[in-house]
Every structure is written in C-alpha cells, then in structure tokens.
Amino acid sequence: MSGIVTAVSSNCEYTFTKPNRDSITLLAGLGVEGDVHAGVTVKHRSRVAQDPNQPNLRQVHLIHEELFAEVRAEGFTVVPGDLGENITTSGIDLLGLPVGTLLRIGDAVLEVTGLRNPCLQIDHFQDGLLKQVVGRDEAGNIVRKAGIMSIVKEGGAVRPGDTIDVELPSGPHRPLERV
C-alpha cells in the first residue's frame, strides 16, 4: 500500500492553521523542526494542562486530502494546512491503519500512534465543521475523521510529491484510538 504527500505544513506559533511549506524536516523523537508541537513531551495546550510530562505521541499530524472533498460536498472549504496538519496525504486510508504502522515518507519514517481528537477550535475555524469530522456510526460509536498522529522514528526531509510507503506491524490489528 502506498500514497503520496500532497502538502506539508508547519508553524512556530500556536495558531489553528499551519502555512504550507516547500518542505519540512522531521527530527527523530521530536517532530517537525520549528513546529510548535515538536518535542519529547506533549505540546498541545490541553495536554500540557493535564500533565506536561506526558510523552508526545502527537509529534506529526497527518490528514488525508480525501476528507477535504468530503466536507466540500457539505459546503465547507478546507485546504491543506487549514486543520493544523503537518502532512496532507492522498491515496491511503489513514484512519484504517493500525497502531504501530510505519510510514516511510521521503527520507523519514513515522510510527502511527492514534487518531487526532477533534476539538471545538474546528468550529471556530468554520462553524459546523466539527460535526463533519467527528460523529457516530450506526452502532453509536464515535468516529473521528480529522487525521492521525504519529511520532518520528527516523528523521529527514518531506516534500509534496514524496511517496508514502506503508509497512503494517506484525501481530494482530490494533485499531487506532484517540491520542
């Protein structure tokens, strides 16, 4: 299974959106060089308030570009970087990957840790968008569609157009949960 990087984004300040870049550099064990969420311990404000010593399982945020078409059909306009992701992808069912999946992108390797937990800031960006990226399935289970989180196993540069090779972990499939 493989896909492609359609955009890369980073921001050194706490803002909801992240500007697109020509490339980003991933640093092993830290995240995106110069990004506000890079670090060994959590950087997301709500997580820091709970326990600033938690390991940072949210070093790199990936979103599938296919989500943008889905929300566009409901009247929303979302482009790469708008939802704060670092890497926008195409051609991979990110949400269906198991925990521990390795993503080989450009020179870097990411390990998938879980799902992004969408927050109210999404509605501040565009009113009603939160209901498009989090909902419930037929059985009443919460479905989170705002991308996945990962940690950097091997650093390197990532650029739009880079191929993403997926390496599934051995053992039983462990579905993604929010991190």
mmCIF file with all atom_site columns, C-alpha atoms in Angstrom:
data_model
loop_
_atom_site.group_PDB
_atom_site.id
_atom_site.type_symbol
_atom_site.label_atom_id
_atom_site.label_alt_id
_atom_site.label_comp_id
_atom_site.label_asym_id
_atom_site.label_entity_id
_atom_site.label_seq_id
_atom_site.pdbx_PDB_ins_code
_atom_site.Cartn_x
_atom_site.Cartn_y
_atom_site.Cartn_z
_atom_site.occupancy
_atom_site.B_iso_or_equiv
_atom_site.pdbx_formal_charge
_atom_site.auth_seq_id
_atom_site.auth_comp_id
_atom_site.auth_asym_id
_atom_site.auth_atom_id
_atom_site.pdbx_PDB_model_num
ATOM 1   C CA . MET A 1 1   ? 0.000   0.000  0.000  1.00 0.00 ? 1   MET A CA 1
ATOM 2   C CA . SER A 1 2   ? 1.316   3.433  -0.872 1.00 0.00 ? 2   SER A CA 1
ATOM 3   C CA . GLY A 1 3   ? 0.188   7.006  -1.346 1.00 0.00 ? 3   GLY A CA 1
ATOM 4   C CA . ILE A 1 4   ? 1.590   10.449 -1.923 1.00 0.00 ? 4   ILE A CA 1
ATOM 5   C CA . VAL A 1 5   ? 2.271   13.638 0.036  1.00 0.00 ? 5   VAL A CA 1
ATOM 6   C CA . THR A 1 6   ? 0.165   16.472 -1.403 1.00 0.00 ? 6   THR A CA 1
ATOM 7   C CA . ALA A 1 7   ? 1.274   19.220 1.010  1.00 0.00 ? 7   ALA A CA 1
ATOM 8   C CA . VAL A 1 8   ? 3.462   19.846 4.054  1.00 0.00 ? 8   VAL A CA 1
ATOM 9   C CA . SER A 1 9   ? 2.809   22.496 6.707  1.00 0.00 ? 9   SER A CA 1
ATOM 10  C CA . SER A 1 10  ? 4.338   23.811 9.913  1.00 0.00 ? 10  SER A CA 1
ATOM 11  C CA . ASN A 1 11  ? 4.095   26.775 12.241 1.00 0.00 ? 11  ASN A CA 1
ATOM 12  C CA . CYS A 1 12  ? 6.339   28.000 15.045 1.00 0.00 ? 12  CYS A CA 1
ATOM 13  C CA . GLU A 1 13  ? 3.371   29.739 16.738 1.00 0.00 ? 13  GLU A CA 1
ATOM 14  C CA . TYR A 1 14  ? 0.183   28.415 18.320 1.00 0.00 ? 14  TYR A CA 1
ATOM 15  C CA . THR A 1 15  ? -2.413  29.028 15.629 1.00 0.00 ? 15  THR A CA 1
ATOM 16  C CA . PHE A 1 16  ? -5.116  26.709 14.365 1.00 0.00 ? 16  PHE A CA 1
ATOM 17  C CA . THR A 1 17  ? -3.941  26.628 10.758 1.00 0.00 ? 17  THR A CA 1
ATOM 18  C CA . LYS A 1 18  ? -0.414  25.992 9.510  1.00 0.00 ? 18  LYS A CA 1
ATOM 19  C CA . PRO A 1 19  ? 1.072   27.560 6.377  1.00 0.00 ? 19  PRO A CA 1
ATOM 20  C CA . ASN A 1 20  ? 2.178   25.262 3.571  1.00 0.00 ? 20  ASN A CA 1
ATOM 21  C CA . ARG A 1 21  ? 5.915   24.874 3.015  1.00 0.00 ? 21  ARG A CA 1
ATOM 22  C CA . ASP A 1 22  ? 8.142   23.652 0.184  1.00 0.00 ? 22  ASP A CA 1
ATOM 23  C CA . SER A 1 23  ? 9.462   21.023 2.603  1.00 0.00 ? 23  SER A CA 1
ATOM 24  C CA . ILE A 1 24  ? 9.581   20.151 6.290  1.00 0.00 ? 24  ILE A CA 1
ATOM 25  C CA . THR A 1 25  ? 12.322  18.416 8.230  1.00 0.00 ? 25  THR A CA 1
ATOM 26  C CA . LEU A 1 26  ? 11.326  15.702 10.667 1.00 0.00 ? 26  LEU A CA 1
ATOM 27  C CA . LEU A 1 27  ? 13.558  15.180 13.694 1.00 0.00 ? 27  LEU A CA 1
ATOM 28  C CA . ALA A 1 28  ? 13.732  11.708 15.264 1.00 0.00 ? 28  ALA A CA 1
ATOM 29  C CA . GLY A 1 29  ? 11.928  11.607 18.608 1.00 0.00 ? 29  GLY A CA 1
ATOM 30  C CA . LEU A 1 30  ? 10.822  15.248 18.352 1.00 0.00 ? 30  LEU A CA 1
ATOM 31  C CA . GLY A 1 31  ? 8.590   16.031 15.363 1.00 0.00 ? 31  GLY A CA 1
ATOM 32  C CA . VAL A 1 32  ? 8.668   18.778 12.750 1.00 0.00 ? 32  VAL A CA 1
ATOM 33  C CA . GLU A 1 33  ? 11.678  21.083 13.036 1.00 0.00 ? 33  GLU A CA 1
ATOM 34  C CA . GLY A 1 34  ? 10.485  24.555 14.073 1.00 0.00 ? 34  GLY A CA 1
ATOM 35  C CA . ASP A 1 35  ? 6.885   23.473 14.677 1.00 0.00 ? 35  ASP A CA 1
ATOM 36  C CA . VAL A 1 36  ? 5.218   24.499 17.927 1.00 0.00 ? 36  VAL A CA 1
ATOM 37  C CA . HIS A 1 37  ? 4.163   20.879 18.625 1.00 0.00 ? 37  HIS A CA 1
ATOM 38  C CA . ALA A 1 38  ? 7.680   19.404 18.325 1.00 0.00 ? 38  ALA A CA 1
ATOM 39  C CA . GLY A 1 39  ? 9.163   17.891 21.455 1.00 0.00 ? 39  GLY A CA 1
ATOM 40  C CA . VAL A 1 40  ? 9.657   14.773 23.536 1.00 0.00 ? 40  VAL A CA 1
ATOM 41  C CA . THR A 1 41  ? 6.788   15.711 25.873 1.00 0.00 ? 41  THR A CA 1
ATOM 42  C CA . VAL A 1 42  ? 3.303   16.956 24.966 1.00 0.00 ? 42  VAL A CA 1
ATOM 43  C CA . LYS A 1 43  ? 2.955   20.433 23.477 1.00 0.00 ? 43  LYS A CA 1
ATOM 44  C CA . HIS A 1 44  ? -0.785  20.571 22.802 1.00 0.00 ? 44  HIS A CA 1
ATOM 45  C CA . ARG A 1 45  ? -2.150  23.101 25.297 1.00 0.00 ? 45  ARG A CA 1
ATOM 46  C CA . SER A 1 46  ? -4.918  20.922 26.758 1.00 0.00 ? 46  SER A CA 1
ATOM 47  C CA . ARG A 1 47  ? -2.493  18.023 27.229 1.00 0.00 ? 47  ARG A CA 1
ATOM 48  C CA . VAL A 1 48  ? 0.118   20.246 28.878 1.00 0.00 ? 48  VAL A CA 1
ATOM 49  C CA . ALA A 1 49  ? -2.552  21.474 31.326 1.00 0.00 ? 49  ALA A CA 1
ATOM 50  C CA . GLN A 1 50  ? -3.334  17.849 32.288 1.00 0.00 ? 50  GLN A CA 1
ATOM 51  C CA . ASP A 1 51  ? 0.255   16.642 32.621 1.00 0.00 ? 51  ASP A CA 1
ATOM 52  C CA . PRO A 1 52  ? 3.193   18.405 30.921 1.00 0.00 ? 52  PRO A CA 1
ATOM 53  C CA . ASN A 1 53  ? 5.399   15.320 31.349 1.00 0.00 ? 53  ASN A CA 1
ATOM 54  C CA . GLN A 1 54  ? 3.308   13.026 29.126 1.00 0.00 ? 54  GLN A CA 1
ATOM 55  C CA . PRO A 1 55  ? 5.199   11.604 26.144 1.00 0.00 ? 55  PRO A CA 1
ATOM 56  C CA . ASN A 1 56  ? 4.405   13.412 22.907 1.00 0.00 ? 56  ASN A CA 1
ATOM 57  C CA . LEU A 1 57  ? 2.514   10.882 20.796 1.00 0.00 ? 57  LEU A CA 1
ATOM 58  C CA . ARG A 1 58  ? 1.316   13.758 18.583 1.00 0.00 ? 58  ARG A CA 1
ATOM 59  C CA . GLN A 1 59  ? 4.616   14.879 17.030 1.00 0.00 ? 59  GLN A CA 1
ATOM 60  C CA . VAL A 1 60  ? 3.350   14.791 13.420 1.00 0.00 ? 60  VAL A CA 1
ATOM 61  C CA . HIS A 1 61  ? -0.291  15.194 12.359 1.00 0.00 ? 61  HIS A CA 1
ATOM 62  C CA . LEU A 1 62  ? -1.389  13.678 9.035  1.00 0.00 ? 62  LEU A CA 1
ATOM 63  C CA . ILE A 1 63  ? -4.716  14.231 7.232  1.00 0.00 ? 63  ILE A CA 1
ATOM 64  C CA . HIS A 1 64  ? -5.999  12.531 4.104  1.00 0.00 ? 64  HIS A CA 1
ATOM 65  C CA . GLU A 1 65  ? -6.842  15.011 1.350  1.00 0.00 ? 65  GLU A CA 1
ATOM 66  C CA . GLU A 1 66  ? -9.932  12.931 0.562  1.00 0.00 ? 66  GLU A CA 1
ATOM 67  C CA . LEU A 1 67  ? -11.505 14.433 3.718  1.00 0.00 ? 67  LEU A CA 1
ATOM 68  C CA . PHE A 1 68  ? -11.428 17.877 2.074  1.00 0.00 ? 68  PHE A CA 1
ATOM 69  C CA . ALA A 1 69  ? -13.577 16.619 -0.820 1.00 0.00 ? 69  ALA A CA 1
ATOM 70  C CA . GLU A 1 70  ? -15.976 15.021 1.665  1.00 0.00 ? 70  GLU A CA 1
ATOM 71  C CA . VAL A 1 71  ? -16.512 18.244 3.626  1.00 0.00 ? 71  VAL A CA 1
ATOM 72  C CA . ARG A 1 72  ? -16.599 20.290 0.394  1.00 0.00 ? 72  ARG A CA 1
ATOM 73  C CA . ALA A 1 73  ? -19.658 18.250 -0.617 1.00 0.00 ? 73  ALA A CA 1
ATOM 74  C CA . GLU A 1 74  ? -21.300 19.530 2.591  1.00 0.00 ? 74  GLU A CA 1
ATOM 75  C CA . GLY A 1 75  ? -20.498 23.177 1.794  1.00 0.00 ? 75  GLY A CA 1
ATOM 76  C CA . PHE A 1 76  ? -17.191 23.663 3.622  1.00 0.00 ? 76  PHE A CA 1
ATOM 77  C CA . THR A 1 77  ? -13.921 24.880 2.145  1.00 0.00 ? 77  THR A CA 1
ATOM 78  C CA . VAL A 1 78  ? -10.824 23.243 3.623  1.00 0.00 ? 78  VAL A CA 1
ATOM 79  C CA . VAL A 1 79  ? -7.376  23.127 2.040  1.00 0.00 ? 79  VAL A CA 1
ATOM 80  C CA . PRO A 1 80  ? -4.051  21.637 3.199  1.00 0.00 ? 80  PRO A CA 1
ATOM 81  C CA . GLY A 1 81  ? -2.829  23.165 6.461  1.00 0.00 ? 81  GLY A CA 1
ATOM 82  C CA . ASP A 1 82  ? -6.245  24.549 7.449  1.00 0.00 ? 82  ASP A CA 1
ATOM 83  C CA . LEU A 1 83  ? -6.867  21.909 10.135 1.00 0.00 ? 83  LEU A CA 1
ATOM 84  C CA . GLY A 1 84  ? -3.367  22.208 11.580 1.00 0.00 ? 84  GLY A CA 1
ATOM 85  C CA . GLU A 1 85  ? -1.906  19.113 9.966  1.00 0.00 ? 85  GLU A CA 1
ATOM 86  C CA . ASN A 1 86  ? 1.763   18.781 9.102  1.00 0.00 ? 86  ASN A CA 1
ATOM 87  C CA . ILE A 1 87  ? 1.408   16.319 6.225  1.00 0.00 ? 87  ILE A CA 1
ATOM 88  C CA . THR A 1 88  ? -1.518  16.085 3.820  1.00 0.00 ? 88  THR A CA 1
ATOM 89  C CA . THR A 1 89  ? -1.771  12.729 2.041  1.00 0.00 ? 89  THR A CA 1
ATOM 90  C CA . SER A 1 90  ? -3.630  11.158 -0.846 1.00 0.00 ? 90  SER A CA 1
ATOM 91  C CA . GLY A 1 91  ? -4.319  7.520  -1.665 1.00 0.00 ? 91  GLY A CA 1
ATOM 92  C CA . ILE A 1 92  ? -4.032  5.977  1.816  1.00 0.00 ? 92  ILE A CA 1
ATOM 93  C CA . ASP A 1 93  ? -6.836  5.105  4.219  1.00 0.00 ? 93  ASP A CA 1
ATOM 94  C CA . LEU A 1 94  ? -5.075  6.720  7.167  1.00 0.00 ? 94  LEU A CA 1
ATOM 95  C CA . LEU A 1 95  ? -7.987  6.123  9.543  1.00 0.00 ? 95  LEU A CA 1
ATOM 96  C CA . GLY A 1 96  ? -7.938  2.384  8.810  1.00 0.00 ? 96  GLY A CA 1
ATOM 97  C CA . LEU A 1 97  ? -4.274  1.894  9.690  1.00 0.00 ? 97  LEU A CA 1
ATOM 98  C CA . PRO A 1 98  ? -3.433  0.004  12.880 1.00 0.00 ? 98  PRO A CA 1
ATOM 99  C CA . VAL A 1 99  ? -1.373  1.359  15.768 1.00 0.00 ? 99  VAL A CA 1
ATOM 100 C CA . GLY A 1 100 ? 2.334   0.848  15.096 1.00 0.00 ? 100 GLY A CA 1
ATOM 101 C CA . THR A 1 101 ? 2.128   1.189  11.306 1.00 0.00 ? 101 THR A CA 1
ATOM 102 C CA . LEU A 1 102 ? 5.314   2.633  9.829  1.00 0.00 ? 102 LEU A CA 1
ATOM 103 C CA . LEU A 1 103 ? 5.027   5.310  7.151  1.00 0.00 ? 103 LEU A CA 1
ATOM 104 C CA . ARG A 1 104 ? 8.144   5.749  5.041  1.00 0.00 ? 104 ARG A CA 1
ATOM 105 C CA . ILE A 1 105 ? 7.941   9.261  3.597  1.00 0.00 ? 105 ILE A CA 1
ATOM 106 C CA . GLY A 1 106 ? 10.818  10.878 1.751  1.00 0.00 ? 106 GLY A CA 1
ATOM 107 C CA . ASP A 1 107 ? 13.856  10.320 3.949  1.00 0.00 ? 107 ASP A CA 1
ATOM 108 C CA . ALA A 1 108 ? 11.815  9.911  7.147  1.00 0.00 ? 108 ALA A CA 1
ATOM 109 C CA . VAL A 1 109 ? 9.950   7.151  8.968  1.00 0.00 ? 109 VAL A CA 1
ATOM 110 C CA . LEU A 1 110 ? 6.875   7.822  11.118 1.00 0.00 ? 110 LEU A CA 1
ATOM 111 C CA . GLU A 1 111 ? 5.133   5.443  13.520 1.00 0.00 ? 111 GLU A CA 1
ATOM 112 C CA . VAL A 1 112 ? 1.358   5.820  13.753 1.00 0.00 ? 112 VAL A CA 1
ATOM 113 C CA . THR A 1 113 ? 0.214   6.331  17.362 1.00 0.00 ? 113 THR A CA 1
ATOM 114 C CA . GLY A 1 114 ? -3.514  7.087  17.097 1.00 0.00 ? 114 GLY A CA 1
ATOM 115 C CA . LEU A 1 115 ? -6.315  9.355  15.971 1.00 0.00 ? 115 LEU A CA 1
ATOM 116 C CA . ARG A 1 116 ? -6.467  13.099 16.308 1.00 0.00 ? 116 ARG A CA 1
ATOM 117 C CA . ASN A 1 117 ? -9.210  14.067 18.725 1.00 0.00 ? 117 ASN A CA 1
ATOM 118 C CA . PRO A 1 118 ? -11.004 16.973 17.008 1.00 0.00 ? 118 PRO A CA 1
ATOM 119 C CA . CYS A 1 119 ? -11.743 19.920 19.269 1.00 0.00 ? 119 CYS A CA 1
ATOM 120 C CA . LEU A 1 120 ? -14.078 22.907 19.318 1.00 0.00 ? 120 LEU A CA 1
ATOM 121 C CA . GLN A 1 121 ? -11.467 25.057 17.577 1.00 0.00 ? 121 GLN A CA 1
ATOM 122 C CA . ILE A 1 122 ? -12.602 23.415 14.333 1.00 0.00 ? 122 ILE A CA 1
ATOM 123 C CA . ASP A 1 123 ? -15.984 25.148 14.707 1.00 0.00 ? 123 ASP A CA 1
ATOM 124 C CA . HIS A 1 124 ? -14.208 28.454 15.376 1.00 0.00 ? 124 HIS A CA 1
ATOM 125 C CA . PHE A 1 125 ? -12.440 27.943 12.044 1.00 0.00 ? 125 PHE A CA 1
ATOM 126 C CA . GLN A 1 126 ? -15.718 27.167 10.201 1.00 0.00 ? 126 GLN A CA 1
ATOM 127 C CA . ASP A 1 127 ? -18.989 26.899 12.072 1.00 0.00 ? 127 ASP A CA 1
ATOM 128 C CA . GLY A 1 128 ? -20.445 23.398 11.832 1.00 0.00 ? 128 GLY A CA 1
ATOM 129 C CA . LEU A 1 129 ? -17.256 21.761 10.543 1.00 0.00 ? 129 LEU A CA 1
ATOM 130 C CA . LEU A 1 130 ? -16.700 19.814 13.770 1.00 0.00 ? 130 LEU A CA 1
ATOM 131 C CA . LYS A 1 131 ? -19.825 17.721 13.064 1.00 0.00 ? 131 LYS A CA 1
ATOM 132 C CA . GLN A 1 132 ? -18.298 16.796 9.707  1.00 0.00 ? 132 GLN A CA 1
ATOM 133 C CA . VAL A 1 133 ? -15.054 15.457 11.191 1.00 0.00 ? 133 VAL A CA 1
ATOM 134 C CA . VAL A 1 134 ? -16.437 13.725 14.288 1.00 0.00 ? 134 VAL A CA 1
ATOM 135 C CA . GLY A 1 135 ? -19.697 11.842 14.514 1.00 0.00 ? 135 GLY A CA 1
ATOM 136 C CA . ARG A 1 136 ? -21.172 8.441  15.264 1.00 0.00 ? 136 ARG A CA 1
ATOM 137 C CA . ASP A 1 137 ? -21.541 5.271  13.245 1.00 0.00 ? 137 ASP A CA 1
ATOM 138 C CA . GLU A 1 138 ? -24.696 3.125  13.021 1.00 0.00 ? 138 GLU A CA 1
ATOM 139 C CA . ALA A 1 139 ? -23.801 1.392  16.307 1.00 0.00 ? 139 ALA A CA 1
ATOM 140 C CA . GLY A 1 140 ? -23.355 4.713  18.124 1.00 0.00 ? 140 GLY A CA 1
ATOM 141 C CA . ASN A 1 141 ? -19.550 4.538  18.279 1.00 0.00 ? 141 ASN A CA 1
ATOM 142 C CA . ILE A 1 142 ? -17.624 7.804  17.940 1.00 0.00 ? 142 ILE A CA 1
ATOM 143 C CA . VAL A 1 143 ? -15.942 8.211  14.547 1.00 0.00 ? 143 VAL A CA 1
ATOM 144 C CA . ARG A 1 144 ? -13.035 10.651 14.347 1.00 0.00 ? 144 ARG A CA 1
ATOM 145 C CA . LYS A 1 145 ? -12.025 11.690 10.810 1.00 0.00 ? 145 LYS A CA 1
ATOM 146 C CA . ALA A 1 146 ? -9.637  14.620 11.453 1.00 0.00 ? 146 ALA A CA 1
ATOM 147 C CA . GLY A 1 147 ? -6.495  12.620 10.737 1.00 0.00 ? 147 GLY A CA 1
ATOM 148 C CA . ILE A 1 148 ? -3.925  10.584 12.591 1.00 0.00 ? 148 ILE A CA 1
ATOM 149 C CA . MET A 1 149 ? -0.996  11.304 14.859 1.00 0.00 ? 149 MET A CA 1
ATOM 150 C CA . SER A 1 150 ? 2.490   9.852  14.746 1.00 0.00 ? 150 SER A CA 1
ATOM 151 C CA . ILE A 1 151 ? 5.978   10.001 16.176 1.00 0.00 ? 151 ILE A CA 1
ATOM 152 C CA . VAL A 1 152 ? 9.207   10.361 14.208 1.00 0.00 ? 152 VAL A CA 1
ATOM 153 C CA . LYS A 1 153 ? 11.304  7.177  14.234 1.00 0.00 ? 153 LYS A CA 1
ATOM 154 C CA . GLU A 1 154 ? 13.833  8.348  11.612 1.00 0.00 ? 154 GLU A CA 1
ATOM 155 C CA . GLY A 1 155 ? 14.276  11.973 10.658 1.00 0.00 ? 155 GLY A CA 1
ATOM 156 C CA . GLY A 1 156 ? 14.576  13.505 7.225  1.00 0.00 ? 156 GLY A CA 1
ATOM 157 C CA . ALA A 1 157 ? 13.078  15.894 4.719  1.00 0.00 ? 157 ALA A CA 1
ATOM 158 C CA . VAL A 1 158 ? 9.490   15.518 3.461  1.00 0.00 ? 158 VAL A CA 1
ATOM 159 C CA . ARG A 1 159 ? 8.146   17.328 0.406  1.00 0.00 ? 159 ARG A CA 1
ATOM 160 C CA . PRO A 1 160 ? 4.958   17.425 -1.650 1.00 0.00 ? 160 PRO A CA 1
ATOM 161 C CA . GLY A 1 161 ? 5.139   14.659 -4.241 1.00 0.00 ? 161 GLY A CA 1
ATOM 162 C CA . ASP A 1 162 ? 7.030   12.253 -1.959 1.00 0.00 ? 162 ASP A CA 1
ATOM 163 C CA . THR A 1 163 ? 5.774   8.687  -1.991 1.00 0.00 ? 163 THR A CA 1
ATOM 164 C CA . ILE A 1 164 ? 4.403   7.232  1.242  1.00 0.00 ? 164 ILE A CA 1
ATOM 165 C CA . ASP A 1 165 ? 5.091   3.526  1.711  1.00 0.00 ? 165 ASP A CA 1
ATOM 166 C CA . VAL A 1 166 ? 3.026   1.766  4.373  1.00 0.00 ? 166 VAL A CA 1
ATOM 167 C CA . GLU A 1 167 ? 4.520   -1.023 6.486  1.00 0.00 ? 167 GLU A CA 1
ATOM 168 C CA . LEU A 1 168 ? 1.904   -2.742 8.641  1.00 0.00 ? 168 LEU A CA 1
ATOM 169 C CA . PRO A 1 169 ? 3.017   -4.085 12.019 1.00 0.00 ? 169 PRO A CA 1
ATOM 170 C CA . SER A 1 170 ? 3.217   -7.815 12.651 1.00 0.00 ? 170 SER A CA 1
ATOM 171 C CA . GLY A 1 171 ? 0.680   -9.288 15.029 1.00 0.00 ? 171 GLY A CA 1
ATOM 172 C CA . PRO A 1 172 ? -2.979  -8.527 15.474 1.00 0.00 ? 172 PRO A CA 1
ATOM 173 C CA . HIS A 1 173 ? -4.502  -5.353 14.010 1.00 0.00 ? 173 HIS A CA 1
ATOM 174 C CA . ARG A 1 174 ? -4.912  -2.810 16.842 1.00 0.00 ? 174 ARG A CA 1
ATOM 175 C CA . PRO A 1 175 ? -7.403  -0.156 15.726 1.00 0.00 ? 175 PRO A CA 1
ATOM 176 C CA . LEU A 1 176 ? -6.486  3.487  16.243 1.00 0.00 ? 176 LEU A CA 1
ATOM 177 C CA . GLU A 1 177 ? -7.830  5.274  19.292 1.00 0.00 ? 177 GLU A CA 1
ATOM 178 C CA . ARG A 1 178 ? -7.599  8.969  20.152 1.00 0.00 ? 178 ARG A CA 1
ATOM 179 C CA . VAL A 1 179 ? -4.254  10.189 21.460 1.00 0.00 ? 179 VAL A CA 1
#
